[in-house]
Short mmCIF file of C-alpha atoms in Angstrom, two decimals:
data_model
loop_
_atom_site.label_atom_id
_atom_site.label_comp_id
_atom_site.label_asym_id
_atom_site.label_seq_id
_atom_site.Cartn_x
_atom_site.Cartn_y
_atom_site.Cartn_z
CA UNK A 25 82.84 28.65 216.45
CA UNK A 26 80.44 25.71 216.04
CA UNK A 27 81.20 23.23 213.26
CA UNK A 28 78.00 24.09 211.36
CA UNK A 29 78.98 27.78 211.35
CA UNK A 30 82.54 26.87 210.41
CA UNK A 31 81.43 24.82 207.40
CA UNK A 32 79.05 27.57 206.30
CA UNK A 33 81.84 30.15 206.30
CA UNK A 34 84.15 27.74 204.45
CA UNK A 35 81.54 27.10 201.77
CA UNK A 36 80.95 30.83 201.40
CA UNK A 37 84.67 31.41 200.92
CA UNK A 38 84.77 28.65 198.31
CA UNK A 39 81.82 30.16 196.50
CA UNK A 40 83.73 33.44 196.27
CA UNK A 41 86.63 31.65 194.61
CA UNK A 42 84.29 30.05 192.11
CA UNK A 43 82.77 33.40 191.20
CA UNK A 44 86.23 34.71 190.37
CA UNK A 45 86.64 31.82 187.95
CA UNK A 46 83.28 32.26 186.28
CA UNK A 47 84.37 34.99 183.87
CA UNK A 48 85.61 33.87 180.49
CA UNK A 49 88.07 35.62 178.18
CA UNK A 50 86.89 33.57 175.20
CA UNK A 51 84.16 34.69 172.82
CA UNK A 52 80.56 34.53 174.05
CA UNK A 53 79.21 31.16 175.12
CA UNK A 54 78.45 28.84 172.19
CA UNK A 55 74.78 28.67 171.27
CA UNK A 56 74.98 25.16 169.77
CA UNK A 57 77.35 22.27 170.28
CA UNK A 58 80.60 22.89 172.17
CA UNK A 59 83.56 22.18 169.88
CA UNK A 60 86.18 20.21 171.80
CA UNK A 61 89.65 18.86 171.06
CA UNK A 62 91.14 15.90 172.93
CA UNK A 63 94.86 15.95 173.73
CA UNK A 64 95.87 12.46 174.84
CA UNK A 65 94.02 9.36 173.60
CA UNK A 66 95.15 6.85 176.21
CA UNK A 67 92.90 5.13 178.77
CA UNK A 68 91.93 8.36 180.53
CA UNK A 69 91.46 10.22 177.27
CA UNK A 70 89.12 7.54 175.91
CA UNK A 71 87.16 7.53 179.19
CA UNK A 72 86.75 11.30 179.01
CA UNK A 73 85.69 11.06 175.34
CA UNK A 74 83.05 8.47 176.24
CA UNK A 75 81.66 10.76 178.94
CA UNK A 76 81.51 13.68 176.49
CA UNK A 77 79.61 11.52 174.00
CA UNK A 78 77.19 10.41 176.73
CA UNK A 79 76.55 13.99 177.86
CA UNK A 80 75.83 15.14 174.31
CA UNK A 81 75.87 18.62 172.81
CA UNK A 82 79.56 18.21 172.01
CA UNK A 83 81.54 17.90 168.79
CA UNK A 84 84.96 16.32 169.20
CA UNK A 85 86.71 18.08 166.34
CA UNK A 86 90.30 16.95 166.86
CA UNK A 87 92.33 14.23 168.56
CA UNK A 88 95.98 14.83 169.35
CA UNK A 89 98.33 12.04 170.43
CA UNK A 90 102.03 11.53 169.76
CA UNK A 91 101.42 7.81 169.09
CA UNK A 92 99.83 7.22 165.68
CA UNK A 93 98.62 3.77 166.71
CA UNK A 94 96.54 5.19 169.55
CA UNK A 95 95.48 8.30 167.64
CA UNK A 96 94.11 6.26 164.72
CA UNK A 97 92.18 3.96 167.06
CA UNK A 98 90.54 6.96 168.74
CA UNK A 99 89.59 8.55 165.42
CA UNK A 100 88.04 5.31 164.17
CA UNK A 101 86.09 4.94 167.41
CA UNK A 102 84.74 8.49 167.23
CA UNK A 103 83.72 8.02 163.60
CA UNK A 104 81.33 5.30 164.71
CA UNK A 105 79.51 8.02 166.70
CA UNK A 106 79.45 10.45 163.75
CA UNK A 107 82.24 12.52 165.25
CA UNK A 108 84.38 13.61 162.30
CA UNK A 109 87.58 14.47 164.13
CA UNK A 110 90.97 15.29 162.61
CA UNK A 111 94.11 13.70 164.01
CA UNK A 112 97.32 15.51 165.00
CA UNK A 113 100.65 14.38 166.37
CA UNK A 114 101.62 17.76 167.85
CA UNK A 115 99.16 19.86 169.85
CA UNK A 116 100.76 23.06 168.54
CA UNK A 117 99.91 22.08 164.99
CA UNK A 118 96.37 21.36 166.13
CA UNK A 119 96.01 24.81 167.72
CA UNK A 120 97.30 26.44 164.52
CA UNK A 121 94.95 24.59 162.18
CA UNK A 122 91.66 23.72 163.89
CA UNK A 123 89.25 26.65 163.77
CA UNK A 124 86.15 27.21 165.86
CA UNK A 125 87.29 25.32 168.94
CA UNK A 126 85.74 26.25 172.28
CA UNK A 127 87.56 23.91 174.64
CA UNK A 128 90.31 21.34 175.04
CA UNK A 129 90.45 18.24 177.25
CA UNK A 130 94.00 17.44 178.37
CA UNK A 131 94.61 13.78 179.29
CA UNK A 132 98.35 13.43 178.68
CA UNK A 133 101.20 12.40 181.03
CA UNK A 134 101.54 14.76 183.99
CA UNK A 135 104.82 16.40 182.94
CA UNK A 136 103.26 18.06 179.86
CA UNK A 137 100.00 19.21 181.50
CA UNK A 138 101.32 22.68 182.29
CA UNK A 139 102.83 23.33 178.85
CA UNK A 140 99.74 22.17 176.98
CA UNK A 141 97.19 23.76 179.31
CA UNK A 142 98.90 27.16 179.29
CA UNK A 143 99.20 27.10 175.48
CA UNK A 144 95.51 26.29 175.10
CA UNK A 145 94.44 28.98 177.58
CA UNK A 146 96.60 31.53 175.75
CA UNK A 147 94.95 30.45 172.49
CA UNK A 148 91.59 31.57 173.92
CA UNK A 149 90.28 28.10 174.82
CA UNK A 150 88.72 26.69 177.96
CA UNK A 151 90.56 23.69 179.40
CA UNK A 152 89.62 20.56 181.32
CA UNK A 153 92.87 19.09 182.67
CA UNK A 154 93.11 15.64 184.23
CA UNK A 155 94.47 15.51 187.79
CA UNK A 156 97.08 15.96 189.07
CA UNK A 157 97.81 19.33 187.53
CA UNK A 158 101.61 18.86 187.33
CA UNK A 159 104.54 17.08 189.03
CA UNK A 160 105.74 20.37 190.60
CA UNK A 161 103.91 23.08 192.49
CA UNK A 162 105.56 25.80 190.40
CA UNK A 163 104.10 24.29 187.22
CA UNK A 164 100.64 24.00 188.80
CA UNK A 165 100.82 27.63 189.93
CA UNK A 166 101.78 28.68 186.40
CA UNK A 167 98.63 26.95 185.10
CA UNK A 168 96.48 28.78 187.63
CA UNK A 169 98.21 32.03 186.72
CA UNK A 170 97.48 31.54 183.02
CA UNK A 171 93.81 30.89 183.75
CA UNK A 172 93.60 34.05 185.83
CA UNK A 173 95.44 36.16 183.25
CA UNK A 174 93.43 35.00 180.24
CA UNK A 175 90.06 34.74 181.99
CA UNK A 176 89.45 31.38 180.34
CA UNK A 177 88.07 28.46 182.35
CA UNK A 178 90.39 25.80 183.76
CA UNK A 179 88.63 22.86 185.36
CA UNK A 180 90.95 20.45 187.20
CA UNK A 181 89.88 16.80 187.18
CA UNK A 182 89.01 16.33 190.86
CA UNK A 183 85.69 14.82 189.87
CA UNK A 184 84.47 14.25 193.42
CA UNK A 185 83.87 18.01 193.56
CA UNK A 186 80.91 17.49 191.21
CA UNK A 187 79.68 14.19 192.64
CA UNK A 188 76.10 14.36 194.02
CA UNK A 189 77.06 11.82 196.70
CA UNK A 190 79.99 13.88 197.99
CA UNK A 191 77.89 17.03 197.82
CA UNK A 192 75.22 15.20 199.86
CA UNK A 193 77.79 14.45 202.58
CA UNK A 194 79.05 18.02 202.63
CA UNK A 195 75.78 19.93 202.40
CA UNK A 196 73.28 17.62 204.10
CA UNK A 197 75.11 15.40 206.57
CA UNK A 198 77.85 17.78 207.74
CA UNK A 199 76.52 21.28 207.18
CA UNK A 200 72.77 20.93 207.75
CA UNK A 201 72.53 17.92 210.07
CA UNK A 202 75.92 18.30 211.82
CA UNK A 203 75.49 14.54 211.96
CA UNK A 204 78.74 13.31 213.50
CA UNK A 205 79.30 16.51 215.53
CA UNK A 206 82.94 17.24 216.42
CA UNK A 207 85.32 15.60 213.94
CA UNK A 208 88.36 14.23 215.77
CA UNK A 209 90.22 12.23 213.11
CA UNK A 210 90.20 11.39 209.41
CA UNK A 211 91.82 8.94 207.02
CA UNK A 212 92.01 8.09 203.33
CA UNK A 213 92.99 4.78 201.75
CA UNK A 214 93.76 4.12 198.09
CA UNK A 215 94.38 0.51 197.07
CA UNK A 216 95.11 -0.49 193.49
CA UNK A 217 96.55 -3.59 191.91
CA UNK A 218 99.73 -3.06 189.94
CA UNK A 219 99.22 -4.14 186.34
CA UNK A 220 102.90 -4.62 185.62
CA UNK A 221 104.87 -3.31 182.68
CA UNK A 222 102.88 -1.96 179.75
CA UNK A 223 104.10 -3.14 176.36
CA UNK A 224 103.32 -2.15 172.78
CA UNK A 225 102.97 -3.74 169.32
CA UNK A 226 106.54 -3.69 167.97
CA UNK A 227 105.51 -2.74 164.45
CA UNK A 228 103.71 0.31 165.85
CA UNK A 229 106.58 1.62 167.95
CA UNK A 230 107.17 5.38 167.82
CA UNK A 231 110.40 6.23 165.94
CA UNK A 232 113.26 7.21 168.25
CA UNK A 233 113.50 10.69 166.73
CA UNK A 234 109.83 11.36 167.52
CA UNK A 235 110.18 10.01 171.05
CA UNK A 236 113.10 12.33 171.69
CA UNK A 237 111.22 15.29 170.20
CA UNK A 238 108.37 14.77 172.64
CA UNK A 239 110.62 14.24 175.67
CA UNK A 240 110.82 10.44 176.01
CA UNK A 241 113.98 8.36 176.17
CA UNK A 242 112.38 5.11 174.95
CA UNK A 243 109.09 3.32 174.24
CA UNK A 244 109.44 1.66 177.64
CA UNK A 245 109.44 5.06 179.34
CA UNK A 246 106.67 6.34 177.08
CA UNK A 247 104.39 3.46 178.02
CA UNK A 248 105.35 3.34 181.70
CA UNK A 249 105.87 7.04 182.38
CA UNK A 250 104.29 6.87 185.86
CA UNK A 251 107.36 4.99 187.12
CA UNK A 252 109.77 7.85 186.36
CA UNK A 253 110.17 11.09 188.29
CA UNK A 254 110.91 13.19 185.22
CA UNK A 255 107.41 12.43 183.95
CA UNK A 256 105.40 12.05 187.16
CA UNK A 257 105.49 12.57 190.91
CA UNK A 258 104.32 8.95 191.31
CA UNK A 259 101.24 6.98 192.38
CA UNK A 260 100.72 9.01 195.56
CA UNK A 261 100.47 12.22 193.55
CA UNK A 262 98.15 10.58 191.03
CA UNK A 263 95.78 8.92 193.51
CA UNK A 264 96.01 10.59 196.92
CA UNK A 265 95.55 14.07 195.50
CA UNK A 266 91.87 13.25 194.88
CA UNK A 267 91.40 12.14 198.48
CA UNK A 268 93.33 15.02 200.00
CA UNK A 269 91.03 17.28 198.02
CA UNK A 270 88.04 15.51 199.64
CA UNK A 271 89.51 15.98 203.13
CA UNK A 272 90.31 19.64 202.44
CA UNK A 273 86.75 20.19 201.29
CA UNK A 274 85.00 18.33 204.13
CA UNK A 275 87.26 19.64 206.89
CA UNK A 276 87.00 23.16 205.52
CA UNK A 277 90.73 23.94 205.42
CA UNK A 278 94.00 22.70 203.89
CA UNK A 279 96.54 20.90 206.13
CA UNK A 280 99.37 22.88 207.73
CA UNK A 281 101.98 20.11 208.24
CA UNK A 282 102.80 16.63 206.93
CA UNK A 283 104.93 13.69 208.05
CA UNK A 284 105.39 10.80 205.62
CA UNK A 285 107.20 7.54 204.91
CA UNK A 286 107.29 5.38 201.81
CA UNK A 287 109.43 3.92 199.10
CA UNK A 288 109.83 1.70 196.06
CA UNK A 289 109.82 -1.33 198.32
CA UNK A 290 107.90 -3.87 196.26
CA UNK A 291 109.07 -2.59 192.87
CA UNK A 292 112.69 -1.52 193.56
CA UNK A 293 113.43 -0.94 189.87
CA UNK A 294 111.08 2.07 189.80
CA UNK A 295 111.92 5.65 190.68
CA UNK A 296 108.59 6.59 192.29
CA UNK A 297 107.25 5.17 195.57
CA UNK A 298 104.98 2.16 195.21
CA UNK A 299 103.59 2.84 198.71
CA UNK A 300 103.39 5.96 200.85
CA UNK A 301 101.75 6.77 204.19
CA UNK A 302 101.32 10.41 205.19
CA UNK A 303 99.97 12.05 208.33
CA UNK A 304 98.48 15.50 207.72
CA UNK A 305 97.63 17.96 210.49
CA UNK A 306 94.54 20.08 209.86
CA UNK A 307 93.70 23.20 211.90
CA UNK A 308 89.95 23.04 212.55
CA UNK A 309 88.03 25.14 215.07
CA UNK A 310 91.12 25.85 217.17
CA UNK A 311 92.01 22.15 217.36
CA UNK A 312 94.32 19.86 215.40
CA UNK A 313 92.82 16.99 213.42
CA UNK A 314 95.25 14.38 212.12
CA UNK A 315 94.47 12.55 208.91
CA UNK A 316 96.28 9.44 207.70
CA UNK A 317 96.50 9.02 203.93
CA UNK A 318 97.83 5.76 202.44
CA UNK A 319 98.41 4.64 198.86
CA UNK A 320 99.32 1.04 197.98
CA UNK A 321 99.93 -0.31 194.47
CA UNK A 322 100.03 -4.04 195.18
CA UNK A 323 96.40 -4.88 196.02
CA UNK A 324 92.83 -3.64 195.86
CA UNK A 325 92.54 -4.39 199.59
CA UNK A 326 89.38 -5.29 201.47
CA UNK A 327 87.53 -1.95 201.45
CA UNK A 328 88.65 -0.42 198.18
CA UNK A 329 89.48 3.27 198.04
CA UNK A 330 87.66 5.48 200.52
CA UNK A 331 87.80 8.46 202.86
CA UNK A 332 86.72 8.36 206.52
CA UNK A 333 85.70 11.15 208.91
CA UNK A 334 85.49 10.15 212.59
CA UNK A 335 83.37 12.29 214.90
CA UNK A 336 82.13 12.20 218.48
CA UNK A 337 78.63 11.14 217.35
CA UNK A 338 79.57 8.85 214.49
CA UNK A 339 81.66 8.32 211.38
CA UNK A 340 81.17 8.85 207.65
CA UNK A 341 82.95 6.73 205.04
CA UNK A 342 82.81 8.11 201.50
CA UNK A 343 83.90 6.53 198.24
CA UNK A 344 83.34 6.74 194.50
CA UNK A 345 82.35 3.08 194.76
CA UNK A 346 78.94 3.11 196.39
CA UNK A 347 79.36 -0.24 198.11
CA UNK A 348 82.07 1.17 200.40
CA UNK A 349 79.98 4.14 201.54
CA UNK A 350 78.63 3.88 205.07
CA UNK A 351 77.60 6.09 207.98
CA UNK A 352 77.95 4.81 211.57
CA UNK A 353 76.13 6.19 214.63
CA UNK A 354 77.76 5.95 218.04
CA UNK A 355 75.58 4.25 220.70
CA UNK A 356 75.71 7.38 222.87
CA UNK A 357 74.65 9.74 220.04
CA UNK A 358 71.22 11.34 219.81
CA UNK A 359 68.94 9.28 217.48
CA UNK A 360 69.06 10.14 213.78
CA UNK A 361 65.33 9.58 213.15
CA UNK A 362 64.86 13.12 211.78
CA UNK A 363 67.47 12.54 209.07
CA UNK A 364 66.13 9.15 208.03
CA UNK A 365 62.64 10.69 207.71
CA UNK A 366 64.12 13.36 205.44
CA UNK A 367 65.75 10.68 203.31
CA UNK A 368 69.30 11.75 204.08
CA UNK A 369 70.09 8.28 205.45
CA UNK A 370 68.67 4.76 205.34
CA UNK A 371 69.30 2.40 208.22
CA UNK A 372 70.99 -0.89 207.38
CA UNK A 373 69.17 -3.75 209.13
CA UNK A 374 71.28 -5.35 211.84
CA UNK A 375 71.52 -9.13 211.83
CA UNK A 376 73.05 -10.47 215.02
CA UNK A 377 75.52 -13.31 214.77
CA UNK A 378 74.50 -16.67 216.16
CA UNK A 379 74.75 -16.41 219.91
CA UNK A 380 77.06 -18.76 221.70
CA UNK A 381 76.57 -19.51 225.35
CA UNK A 382 79.82 -18.64 227.11
CA UNK A 383 81.35 -21.33 229.23
CA UNK A 384 81.70 -20.65 232.93
CA UNK A 385 85.30 -19.78 233.80
CA UNK A 386 87.05 -21.74 236.50
CA UNK A 387 87.25 -19.91 239.85
CA UNK A 388 90.98 -19.34 239.45
CA UNK A 389 90.78 -18.36 235.77
CA UNK A 390 92.50 -15.21 234.52
CA UNK A 391 89.66 -14.55 232.07
CA UNK A 392 88.12 -11.10 232.26
CA UNK A 393 84.39 -10.79 231.74
CA UNK A 394 83.42 -7.90 229.45
CA UNK A 395 80.04 -6.56 228.40
CA UNK A 396 79.28 -4.73 225.15
CA UNK A 397 78.06 -1.24 226.05
CA UNK A 398 76.29 -0.55 222.79
CA UNK A 399 76.05 -1.36 219.13
CA UNK A 400 77.22 1.07 216.45
CA UNK A 401 74.26 1.50 214.10
CA UNK A 402 75.01 1.35 210.38
CA UNK A 403 73.41 3.54 207.72
CA UNK A 404 73.73 4.03 204.00
CA UNK A 405 73.12 7.04 201.80
CA UNK A 406 70.06 6.32 199.64
CA UNK A 407 71.26 8.66 196.88
CA UNK A 408 71.78 6.71 193.64
CA UNK A 409 72.90 9.18 190.92
CA UNK A 410 73.34 6.55 188.19
CA UNK A 411 76.26 8.32 186.52
CA UNK A 412 79.96 8.46 187.28
CA UNK A 413 81.54 11.40 189.11
CA UNK A 414 83.57 12.04 185.97
CA UNK A 415 80.37 12.45 183.96
CA UNK A 416 79.07 15.09 186.40
CA UNK A 417 82.44 16.90 186.46
CA UNK A 418 82.61 17.20 182.68
CA UNK A 419 78.96 18.24 182.66
CA UNK A 420 79.82 21.02 185.11
CA UNK A 421 82.68 22.13 182.82
CA UNK A 422 80.36 22.29 179.80
CA UNK A 423 77.69 24.15 181.78
CA UNK A 424 80.28 26.74 182.84
CA UNK A 425 81.34 27.19 179.21
CA UNK A 426 77.70 27.79 178.26
CA UNK A 427 77.30 30.29 181.10
CA UNK A 428 74.89 28.06 183.03
CA UNK A 429 76.98 27.62 186.15
CA UNK A 430 80.33 27.98 187.90
CA UNK A 431 83.22 25.54 187.94
CA UNK A 432 83.32 23.21 190.93
CA UNK A 433 87.11 22.85 190.76
CA UNK A 434 88.92 25.83 189.23
CA UNK A 435 92.71 25.91 189.46
CA UNK A 436 92.89 28.12 192.56
CA UNK A 437 90.80 25.57 194.48
CA UNK A 438 92.89 22.62 193.24
CA UNK A 439 96.22 24.22 194.20
CA UNK A 440 95.77 23.50 197.93
CA UNK A 441 95.46 19.76 197.27
CA UNK A 442 98.33 19.77 194.78
CA UNK A 443 100.61 21.52 197.26
CA UNK A 444 99.78 19.18 200.15
CA UNK A 445 100.31 16.06 198.01
CA UNK A 446 103.67 17.16 196.64
CA UNK A 447 104.81 18.24 200.10
CA UNK A 448 104.07 14.74 201.43
CA UNK A 449 106.40 13.27 198.80
CA UNK A 450 109.08 15.75 199.86
CA UNK A 451 108.56 14.70 203.49
CA UNK A 452 109.52 11.11 202.61
CA UNK A 453 112.93 12.29 201.42
CA UNK A 454 113.32 14.79 204.28
CA UNK A 455 112.35 12.20 206.93
CA UNK A 456 110.83 14.87 209.14
CA UNK A 457 107.70 16.91 209.71
CA UNK A 458 107.35 19.59 207.04
CA UNK A 459 105.16 22.72 207.01
CA UNK A 460 102.81 23.12 204.05
#
C-alpha cells in the first residue's frame, strides 16, 4: 500500500470513531450561550477560562477549587468580565446545586480526572478534560466507558488535534502532496525548565482536615503534586503524551513496542522521573519505524519542544511554537515547486556562509578532501492562524456541543496515546522492551 493510500484509510477510520462520539445523551443543543463550570482554578484552569472568554458565547456559571485562595481569585477575575460565577469547594456540591449546566471543564490534578469526569458525564454534562486523562490506563478506560455509556461528549485536551497547522501537515503535506515520501524515522523532544518548589501564602494554607478529605497529605504535596506518583505519572506522562498523540496521528497507527530509560537523576528527592527517553516501534506499511521521544525538565534546550518526521524525500518538523516549524527537502528529491505555488510551503532564502579558501594540504597529509553533494533546502509553512491550539480545541468542543461538528479528540482516540505513554514509564522499571 502506498503511503498516500495508507493515510487516507487511517483518516477514514478516525472519522468513523469521531462519528461514534458525535451523539449526545444530554438535552438538545443549547440555542444560546453554553453554560460551563470550571473544576480546577490553577494555571491550566485560568488559561482555559481565558480561552473560553475569548471564544465567546459561554457563561462560566461556577468555579470549583479545593483551595479558597485560588477559587476567590478566579471568581474575582471572572466578575471583571461580567461572568457571575458561584464558587464551590467540592465538585459534588456544585453538581447538586448548579442548574442549567451544559458542560464542565476539568483542569485538576491528574489523579482526580477520572472521578470528576465520570461524575459529570453521569450527571448529563459534556466534559472537556485536560490531558493526560489519568495516571493509570484502567482509569482512562473507565472515563472512555462512561462517555460511551452516557452518550455525552468527552473531549480530551490534546489540543494539537484541532490545530490548523498540524492539520495542514497531515492533510496537505502528507496526505495530498506525499511530500517527504517514505517515512523512515521519527522523534519528539520536550524541553522545559524546572521552576522549583511551589510555595503558598501561609495565612491561606488549606486546613489539614480539608487536605486529607481531598486526598492530600500536606500543602507541599498539594502544591507540588506532579512530583508524587500517587497524584501523577510524572512529567513524561504530562508532556510526551501530547507528542505521542501527534506521532500516532501522522504515522497512522499506534506503536506496538517500547523501550525506555530514565530516572529522578537531577532531582533525586522526587518520585517521578525528571528525564525519560523512550524508543517506540511503529508498524507502518509492512515496515517498522522507530521513534525516539525525550522529555527533560532542566532546560528549554535549543529547539524547544517539537516533533520530527524523517522521510526519503525530506523531513517535517512540527511544533506549537511556530518558530521551530520547518520543512527540509533532500537534494535528490523532486522539486517542490507545485506545492509552493499552491501556498502549502514557502521557501526560506538560503544565505551562504562566508567562503574560506582551503589551504593546500601537504603531500604527505592525512587530510581527506570531501565535497558537499547537495544542499538541503529549507521551507516554512506560511499558515499563520493567530490563535493558540488550545483556543481551537475548546472551540471544537463548543461546536460539538452545539451540534455544529464532531470532536477532534474523543476519549477512544486519546486512549492509544495514553496507553503508549504509561507503558513507556513501565518500561523504565522493567528495563526491557515491552509490548503495547
